[in-house]
Short mmCIF file of C-alpha atoms in Angstrom, two decimals:
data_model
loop_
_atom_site.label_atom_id
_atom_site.label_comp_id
_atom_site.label_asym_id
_atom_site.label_seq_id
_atom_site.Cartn_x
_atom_site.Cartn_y
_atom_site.Cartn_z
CA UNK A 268 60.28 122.42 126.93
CA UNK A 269 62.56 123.47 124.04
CA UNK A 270 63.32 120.81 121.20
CA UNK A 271 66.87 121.14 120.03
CA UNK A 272 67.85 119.28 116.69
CA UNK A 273 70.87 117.53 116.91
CA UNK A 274 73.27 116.77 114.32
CA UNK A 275 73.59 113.46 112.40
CA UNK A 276 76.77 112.54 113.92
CA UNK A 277 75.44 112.95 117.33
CA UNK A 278 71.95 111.45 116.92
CA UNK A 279 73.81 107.98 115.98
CA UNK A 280 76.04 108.08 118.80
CA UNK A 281 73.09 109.14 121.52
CA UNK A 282 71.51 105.37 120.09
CA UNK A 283 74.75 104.32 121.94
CA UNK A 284 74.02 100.74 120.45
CA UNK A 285 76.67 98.15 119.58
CA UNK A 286 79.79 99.26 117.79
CA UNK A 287 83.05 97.76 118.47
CA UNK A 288 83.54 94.23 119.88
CA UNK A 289 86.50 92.09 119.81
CA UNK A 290 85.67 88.55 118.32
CA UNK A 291 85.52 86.10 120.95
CA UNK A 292 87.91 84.48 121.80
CA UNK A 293 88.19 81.39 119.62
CA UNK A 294 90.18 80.01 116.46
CA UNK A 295 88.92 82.08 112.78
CA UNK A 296 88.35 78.67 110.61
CA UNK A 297 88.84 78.17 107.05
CA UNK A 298 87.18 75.04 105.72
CA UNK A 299 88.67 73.80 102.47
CA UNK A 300 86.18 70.78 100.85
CA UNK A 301 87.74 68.86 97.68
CA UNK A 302 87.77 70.55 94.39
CA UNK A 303 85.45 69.10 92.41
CA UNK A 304 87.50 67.28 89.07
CA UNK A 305 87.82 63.67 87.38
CA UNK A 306 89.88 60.95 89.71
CA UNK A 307 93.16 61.87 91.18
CA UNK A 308 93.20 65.46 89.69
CA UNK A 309 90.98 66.74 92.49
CA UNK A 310 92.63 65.12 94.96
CA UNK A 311 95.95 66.57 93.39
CA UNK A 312 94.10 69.65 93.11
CA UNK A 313 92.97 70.18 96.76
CA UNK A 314 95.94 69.41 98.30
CA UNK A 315 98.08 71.88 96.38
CA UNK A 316 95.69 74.20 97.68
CA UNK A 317 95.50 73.16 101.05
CA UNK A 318 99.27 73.14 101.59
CA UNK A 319 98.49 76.88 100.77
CA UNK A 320 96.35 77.31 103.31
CA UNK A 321 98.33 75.55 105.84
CA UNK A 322 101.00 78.20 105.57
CA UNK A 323 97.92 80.87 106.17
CA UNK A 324 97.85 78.62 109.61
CA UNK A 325 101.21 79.27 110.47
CA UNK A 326 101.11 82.57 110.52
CA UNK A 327 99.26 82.96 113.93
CA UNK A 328 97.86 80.47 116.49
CA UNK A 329 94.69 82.13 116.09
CA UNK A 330 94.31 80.99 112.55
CA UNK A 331 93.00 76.93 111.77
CA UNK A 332 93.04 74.81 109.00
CA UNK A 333 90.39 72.47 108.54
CA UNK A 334 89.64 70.37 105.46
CA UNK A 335 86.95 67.97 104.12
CA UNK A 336 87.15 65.11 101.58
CA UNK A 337 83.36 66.33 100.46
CA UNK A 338 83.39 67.38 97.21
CA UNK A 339 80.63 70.51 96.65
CA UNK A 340 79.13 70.38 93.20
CA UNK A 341 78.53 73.48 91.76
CA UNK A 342 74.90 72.60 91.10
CA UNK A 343 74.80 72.23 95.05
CA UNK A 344 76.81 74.88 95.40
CA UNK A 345 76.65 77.70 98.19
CA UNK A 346 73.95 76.80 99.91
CA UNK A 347 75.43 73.08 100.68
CA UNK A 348 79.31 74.91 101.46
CA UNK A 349 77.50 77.44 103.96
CA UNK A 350 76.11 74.91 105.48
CA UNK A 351 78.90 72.84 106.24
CA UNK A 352 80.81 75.83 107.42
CA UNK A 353 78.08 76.44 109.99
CA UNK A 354 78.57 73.21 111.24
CA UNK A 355 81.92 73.46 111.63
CA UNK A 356 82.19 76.88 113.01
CA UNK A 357 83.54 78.07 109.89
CA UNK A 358 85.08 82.06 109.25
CA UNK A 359 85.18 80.76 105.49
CA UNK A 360 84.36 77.88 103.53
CA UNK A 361 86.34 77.17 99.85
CA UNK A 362 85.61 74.85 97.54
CA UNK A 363 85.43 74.63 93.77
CA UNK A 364 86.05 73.17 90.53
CA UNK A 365 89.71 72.23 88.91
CA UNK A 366 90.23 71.17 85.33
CA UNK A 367 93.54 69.63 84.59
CA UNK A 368 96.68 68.49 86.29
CA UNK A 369 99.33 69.71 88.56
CA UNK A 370 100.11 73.49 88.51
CA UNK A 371 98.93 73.85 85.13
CA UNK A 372 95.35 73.16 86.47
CA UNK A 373 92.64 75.50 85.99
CA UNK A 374 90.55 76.57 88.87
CA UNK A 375 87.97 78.34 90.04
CA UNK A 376 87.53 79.10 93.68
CA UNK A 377 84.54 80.21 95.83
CA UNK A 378 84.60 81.98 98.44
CA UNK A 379 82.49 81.81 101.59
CA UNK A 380 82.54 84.36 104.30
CA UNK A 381 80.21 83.65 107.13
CA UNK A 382 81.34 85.72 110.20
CA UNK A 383 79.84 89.28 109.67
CA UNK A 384 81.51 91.03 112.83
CA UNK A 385 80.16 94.37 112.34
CA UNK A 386 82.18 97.51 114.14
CA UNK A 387 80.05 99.97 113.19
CA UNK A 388 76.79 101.17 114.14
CA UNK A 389 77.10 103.71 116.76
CA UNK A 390 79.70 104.28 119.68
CA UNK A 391 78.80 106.46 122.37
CA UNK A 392 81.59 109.69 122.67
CA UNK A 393 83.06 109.35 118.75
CA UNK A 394 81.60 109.93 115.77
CA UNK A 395 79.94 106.62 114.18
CA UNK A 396 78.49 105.96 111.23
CA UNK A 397 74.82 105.47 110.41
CA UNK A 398 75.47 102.21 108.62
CA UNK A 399 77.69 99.38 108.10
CA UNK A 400 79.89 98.73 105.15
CA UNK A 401 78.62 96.22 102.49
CA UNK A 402 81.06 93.32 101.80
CA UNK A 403 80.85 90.14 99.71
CA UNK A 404 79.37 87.28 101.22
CA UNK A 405 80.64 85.08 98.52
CA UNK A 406 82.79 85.67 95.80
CA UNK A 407 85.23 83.57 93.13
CA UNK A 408 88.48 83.25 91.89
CA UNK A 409 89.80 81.48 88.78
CA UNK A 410 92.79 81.13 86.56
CA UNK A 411 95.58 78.70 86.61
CA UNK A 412 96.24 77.13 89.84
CA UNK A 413 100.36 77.80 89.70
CA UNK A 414 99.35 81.83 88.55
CA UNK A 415 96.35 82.08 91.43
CA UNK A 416 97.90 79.50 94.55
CA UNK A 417 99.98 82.84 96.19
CA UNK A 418 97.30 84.78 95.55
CA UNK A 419 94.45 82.74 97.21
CA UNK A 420 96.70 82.28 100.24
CA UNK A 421 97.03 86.15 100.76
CA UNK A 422 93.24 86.29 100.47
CA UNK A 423 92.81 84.24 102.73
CA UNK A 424 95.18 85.38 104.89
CA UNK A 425 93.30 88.85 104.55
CA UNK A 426 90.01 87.55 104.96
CA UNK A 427 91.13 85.64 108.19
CA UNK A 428 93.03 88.71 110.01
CA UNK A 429 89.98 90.74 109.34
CA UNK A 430 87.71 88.29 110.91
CA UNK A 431 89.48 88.45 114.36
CA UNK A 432 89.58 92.50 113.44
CA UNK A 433 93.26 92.65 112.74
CA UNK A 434 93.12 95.48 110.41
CA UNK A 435 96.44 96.40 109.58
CA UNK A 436 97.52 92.61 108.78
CA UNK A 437 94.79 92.08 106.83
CA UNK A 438 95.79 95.42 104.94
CA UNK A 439 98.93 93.88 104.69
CA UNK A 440 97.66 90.79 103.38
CA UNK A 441 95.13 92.09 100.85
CA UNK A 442 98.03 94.53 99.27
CA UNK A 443 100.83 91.95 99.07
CA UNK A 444 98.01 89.62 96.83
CA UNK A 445 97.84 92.61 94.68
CA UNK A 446 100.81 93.20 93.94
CA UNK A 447 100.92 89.33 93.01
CA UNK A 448 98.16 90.46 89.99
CA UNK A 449 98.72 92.14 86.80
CA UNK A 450 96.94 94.31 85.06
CA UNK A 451 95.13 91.51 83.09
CA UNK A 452 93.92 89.64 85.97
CA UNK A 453 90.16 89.37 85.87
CA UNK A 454 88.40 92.28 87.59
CA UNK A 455 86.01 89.55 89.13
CA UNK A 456 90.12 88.61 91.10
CA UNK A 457 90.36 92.10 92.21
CA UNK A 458 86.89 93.24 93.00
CA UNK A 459 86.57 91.30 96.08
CA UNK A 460 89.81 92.11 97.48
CA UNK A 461 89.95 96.20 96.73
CA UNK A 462 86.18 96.08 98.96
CA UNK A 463 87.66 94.04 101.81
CA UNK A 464 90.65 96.52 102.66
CA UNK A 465 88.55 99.52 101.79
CA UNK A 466 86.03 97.95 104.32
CA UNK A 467 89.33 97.45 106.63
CA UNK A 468 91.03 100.88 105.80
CA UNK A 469 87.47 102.59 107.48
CA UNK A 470 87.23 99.87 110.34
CA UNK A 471 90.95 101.27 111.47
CA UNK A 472 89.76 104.78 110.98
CA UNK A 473 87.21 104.11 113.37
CA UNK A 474 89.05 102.10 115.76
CA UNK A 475 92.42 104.36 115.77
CA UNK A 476 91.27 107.85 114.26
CA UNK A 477 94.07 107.82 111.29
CA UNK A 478 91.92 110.02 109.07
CA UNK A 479 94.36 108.98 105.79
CA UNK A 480 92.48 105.58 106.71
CA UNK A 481 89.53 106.94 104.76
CA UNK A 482 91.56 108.64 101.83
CA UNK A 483 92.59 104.86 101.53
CA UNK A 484 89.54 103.47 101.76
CA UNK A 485 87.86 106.19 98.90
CA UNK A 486 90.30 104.99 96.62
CA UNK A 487 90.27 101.75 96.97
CA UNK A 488 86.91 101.68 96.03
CA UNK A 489 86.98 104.53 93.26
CA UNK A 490 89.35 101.40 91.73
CA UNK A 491 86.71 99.11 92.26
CA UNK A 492 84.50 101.90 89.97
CA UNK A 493 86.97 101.33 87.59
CA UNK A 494 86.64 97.94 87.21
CA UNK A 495 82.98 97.75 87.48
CA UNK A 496 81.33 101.15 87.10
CA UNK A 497 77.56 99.27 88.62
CA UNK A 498 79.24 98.36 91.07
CA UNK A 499 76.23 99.58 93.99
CA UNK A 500 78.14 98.02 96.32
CA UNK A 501 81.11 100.22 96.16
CA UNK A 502 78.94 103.24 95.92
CA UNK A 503 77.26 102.40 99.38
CA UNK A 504 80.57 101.97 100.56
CA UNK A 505 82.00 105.09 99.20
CA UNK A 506 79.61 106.94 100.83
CA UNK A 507 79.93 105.59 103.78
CA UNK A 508 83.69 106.96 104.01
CA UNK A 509 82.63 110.77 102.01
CA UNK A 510 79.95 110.51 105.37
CA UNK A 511 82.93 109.64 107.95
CA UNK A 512 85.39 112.42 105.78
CA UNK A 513 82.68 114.63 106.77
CA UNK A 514 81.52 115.15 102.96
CA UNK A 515 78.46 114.64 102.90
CA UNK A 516 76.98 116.35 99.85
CA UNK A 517 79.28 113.31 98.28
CA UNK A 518 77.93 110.46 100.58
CA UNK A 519 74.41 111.89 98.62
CA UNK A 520 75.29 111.46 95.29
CA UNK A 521 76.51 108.24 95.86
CA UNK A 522 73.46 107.11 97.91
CA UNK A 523 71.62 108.29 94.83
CA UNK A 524 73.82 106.46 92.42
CA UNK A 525 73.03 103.57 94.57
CA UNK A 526 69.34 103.55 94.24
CA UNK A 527 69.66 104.43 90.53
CA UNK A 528 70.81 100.91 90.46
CA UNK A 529 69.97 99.28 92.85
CA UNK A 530 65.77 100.38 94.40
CA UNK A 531 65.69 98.12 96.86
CA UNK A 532 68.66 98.67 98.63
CA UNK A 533 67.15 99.47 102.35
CA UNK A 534 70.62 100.80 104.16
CA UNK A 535 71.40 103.64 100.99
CA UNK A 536 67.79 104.85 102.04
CA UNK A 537 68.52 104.36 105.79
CA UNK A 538 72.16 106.92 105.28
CA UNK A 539 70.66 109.11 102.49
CA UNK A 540 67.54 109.44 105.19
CA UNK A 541 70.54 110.13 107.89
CA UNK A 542 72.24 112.71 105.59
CA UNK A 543 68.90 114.54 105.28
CA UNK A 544 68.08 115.02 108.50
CA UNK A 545 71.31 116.31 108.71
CA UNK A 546 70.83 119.28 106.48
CA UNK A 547 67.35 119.90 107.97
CA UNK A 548 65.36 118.51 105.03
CA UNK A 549 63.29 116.45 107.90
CA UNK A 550 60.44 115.63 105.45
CA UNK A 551 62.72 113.71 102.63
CA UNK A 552 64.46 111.96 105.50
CA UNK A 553 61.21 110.50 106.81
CA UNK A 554 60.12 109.62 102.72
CA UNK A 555 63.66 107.74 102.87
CA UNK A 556 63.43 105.90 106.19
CA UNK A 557 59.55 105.03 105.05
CA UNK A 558 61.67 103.36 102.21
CA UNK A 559 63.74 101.64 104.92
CA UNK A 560 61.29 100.51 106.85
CA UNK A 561 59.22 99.37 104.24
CA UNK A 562 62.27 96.75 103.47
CA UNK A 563 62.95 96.14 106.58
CA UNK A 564 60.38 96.24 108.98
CA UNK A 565 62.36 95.80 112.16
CA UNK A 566 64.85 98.31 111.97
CA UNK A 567 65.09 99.71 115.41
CA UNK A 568 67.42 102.81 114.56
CA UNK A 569 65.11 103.64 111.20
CA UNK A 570 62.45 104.32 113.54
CA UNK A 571 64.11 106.24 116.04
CA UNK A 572 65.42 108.82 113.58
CA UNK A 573 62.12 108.45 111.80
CA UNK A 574 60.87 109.65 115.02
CA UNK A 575 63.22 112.72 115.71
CA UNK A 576 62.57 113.79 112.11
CA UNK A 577 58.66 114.00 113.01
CA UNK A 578 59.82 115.69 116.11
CA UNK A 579 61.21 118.43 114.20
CA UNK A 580 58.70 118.84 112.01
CA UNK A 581 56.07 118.84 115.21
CA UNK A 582 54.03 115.64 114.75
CA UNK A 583 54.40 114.82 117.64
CA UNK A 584 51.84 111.98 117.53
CA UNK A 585 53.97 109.70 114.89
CA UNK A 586 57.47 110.93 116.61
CA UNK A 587 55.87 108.65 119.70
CA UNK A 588 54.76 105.89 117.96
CA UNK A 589 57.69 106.18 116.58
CA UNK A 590 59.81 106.08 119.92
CA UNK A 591 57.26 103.43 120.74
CA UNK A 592 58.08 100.79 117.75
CA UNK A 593 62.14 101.32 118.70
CA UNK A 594 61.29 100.36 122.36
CA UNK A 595 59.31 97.85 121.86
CA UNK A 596 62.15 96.19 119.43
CA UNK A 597 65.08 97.58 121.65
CA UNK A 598 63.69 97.63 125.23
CA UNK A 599 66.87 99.38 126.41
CA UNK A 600 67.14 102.15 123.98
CA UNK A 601 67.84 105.10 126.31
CA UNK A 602 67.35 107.52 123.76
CA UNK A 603 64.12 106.53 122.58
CA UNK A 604 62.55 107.26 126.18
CA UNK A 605 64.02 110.50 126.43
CA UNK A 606 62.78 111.42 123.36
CA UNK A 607 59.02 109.80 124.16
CA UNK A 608 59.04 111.45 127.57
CA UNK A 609 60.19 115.17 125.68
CA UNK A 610 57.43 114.64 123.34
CA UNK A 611 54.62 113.66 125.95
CA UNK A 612 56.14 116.84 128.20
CA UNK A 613 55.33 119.02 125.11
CA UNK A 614 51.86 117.36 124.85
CA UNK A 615 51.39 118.12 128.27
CA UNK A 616 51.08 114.37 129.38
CA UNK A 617 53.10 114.95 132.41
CA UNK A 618 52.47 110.99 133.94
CA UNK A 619 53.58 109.92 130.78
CA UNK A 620 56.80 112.08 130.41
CA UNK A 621 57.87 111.19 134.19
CA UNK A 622 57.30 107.64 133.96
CA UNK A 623 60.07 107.25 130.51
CA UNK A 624 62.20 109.48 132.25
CA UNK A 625 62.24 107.36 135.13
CA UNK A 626 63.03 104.63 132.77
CA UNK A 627 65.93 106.27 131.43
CA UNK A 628 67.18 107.08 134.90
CA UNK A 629 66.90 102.88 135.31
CA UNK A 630 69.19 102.12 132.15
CA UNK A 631 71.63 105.26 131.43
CA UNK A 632 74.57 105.05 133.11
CA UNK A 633 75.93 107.89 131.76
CA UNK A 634 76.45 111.14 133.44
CA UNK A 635 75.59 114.07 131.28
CA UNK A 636 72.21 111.87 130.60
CA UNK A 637 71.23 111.46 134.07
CA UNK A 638 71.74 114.94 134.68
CA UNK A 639 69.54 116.20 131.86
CA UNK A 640 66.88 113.66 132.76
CA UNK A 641 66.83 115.35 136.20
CA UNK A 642 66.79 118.70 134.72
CA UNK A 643 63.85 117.95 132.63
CA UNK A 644 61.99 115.89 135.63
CA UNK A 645 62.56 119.34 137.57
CA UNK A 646 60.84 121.35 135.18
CA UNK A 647 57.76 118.98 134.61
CA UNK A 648 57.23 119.39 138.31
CA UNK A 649 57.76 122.49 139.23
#
């Protein structure tokens, strides 16, 4: 039985695991606790901000307000404002520190985002990426409240539309609190808020095909280099959209910059592994998904492509164990069978081969599958 390589862009989609779901349907929550100050100038403080957010409520019916007289110190901090968002079902938790009265005040804001509704992956029939974007989990804003109290509504607003996937509002949102920024606003303002819409820009790409979607999303985060050239972050990302632009001698160099920053970053190894197999170089792939697996021992789709580089170098021994380890951590991973039952056709383990092709003829429900399962069932018996 002939082994055909196939391309990157087809390899992710055969995985045919998660890509695009809707968020449930429920309310995206922002959780507001009290700013942290002296006496009345937090409460002062907090509700400025709230009536803020309120008006991010109006907007849509989907959107909810919720607030907390808590105060989170910052020496509690994250860990104590996650965990009250969790509780309350939370999209994103703010809370913070004010200094001063009235508009005049002085505040810094944190951010927490705890909904990560990932669209990427794979999709089975379009091109998919072979990893999902990076994006902040938590992030700050500060300046004076009157300057910042427009701005940290449009974030918001942003940040909410993008949790129940509404791309082009939250593109909408994120460029209207731009344009509320000068040129002297702290980069630490901007950073977060040129990686959310470049993150959006390439999550309406994939959803509606508008290929200027990733033009937008490049440069979005080429002025997030700007700002902060170590930025690994925005490298990952970047490549991510040169590797959907179809660039991918790019999406290498920035994988590379990546790891020249950042050496433990396990899904710049995972795509620069991708992009490798890509152009054939089978043996550097498997040295980069080693890397990913290494930092991440469960990685399902590491070890399938792990396995289809050994495949096409003719080890066929570690492309099964391979094949194996995604199975056993993905028990419905079509693909992986196939591939197993290729590979134990080749080593002439005919039981073997029949029984995972059986399996795929159990789970696959798509066409062109089934029929080359049956092909390659009629040749091991013939």
């Amino acid at each position: 039985m002939r082994l055909v390589a196939l391309p990157l862009i087809a390899i992710i989609s055969c995985l045919a695991w998660n890509y695009y779901h809707r968020s449930p349907e429920r309310k995206s929550i922002v959780l507001l606790a009290g700013l942290q100050s002296q006496g009345a100038e937090s409460v002062q403080a907090t509700e400025m901000l709230l009536e803020q957010l309120r008006l991010v409520a109006r907007q849509s019916d989907e959107f909810e307000v919720q607030s907390v007289p808590d105060v989170i110190s910052e020496e509690a901090g994250t860990a104590l404002a996650r965990a009250k968002g969790r509780e309350r079902k939370a999209a994103i938790v703010v809370w913070g520190q004010s200094d001063g009265t009235g508009e005049g005040a002085q505040v810094k804001v944190h951010f927490e985002i705890l909904h990560k509704n990932n669209v990427f992956r794979s999709v089975e029939g379009k091109e998919a990426l072979s990893a999902a974007p990076a994006r902040f989990e938590s992030f700050t804003v500060q300046g004076r409240l009157s300057e910042q109290s427009s701005y940290l509504r449009l974030i918001t607003a942003g940040l909410l539309h993008f949790d129940k996937q509404n791309f082009k509002d939250a593109i909408a949102s994120f460029t209207e609190a731009l344009s509320r920024q000068d040129e002297s606003a702290p980069a630490a303002n901007l950073s977060p808020v040129y990686l959310y819409r470049g993150i959006a820009s390439l999550y309406l790409y994939r959803t509606t095909g508008e290929r200027q979607r990733i033009d937008d999303a490049i440069e979005d985060y080429n002025r997030l280099l700007e700002l902060n050239p170590d930025d690994a972050m925005a490298y990952f990302n970047r490549a991510i959209a040169y590797c959907d632009k179809g660039d991918y001698e790019l999406a290498l160099a920035d994988c590379d910059r990546v790891l020249n920053l950042k050496s433990d970053y396990a899904e710049a190894f995972f795509l620069r592994g991708s992009l490798f197999s890509e152009r054939g170089e089978y043996a550097r792939a498997i040295a980069d998904f080693d890397r990913t697996l290494a930092l991440r021992r469960n990685d399902a789709v590491a070890y399938s492509l792990r396995g289809d580089a050994y495949t096409m170098l003719g080890d066929l021994n570690h492309a099964i164990a391979d094949y194996s380890e995604t199975i056993r951590l993905k028990p419905g991973a079509v693909l992986a069978f196939y591939n197993r039952g290729k590979n134990y056709a080749q080593k002439g383990e005919q039981e073997n081969a029949l029984a995972d092709f059986n399996q795929v003829l159990k789970l696959t429900r798509n066409d062109q599958q089934r029929q080359e399962v049956l092909q390659a069932i009629e040749e091991l018996t013939k």
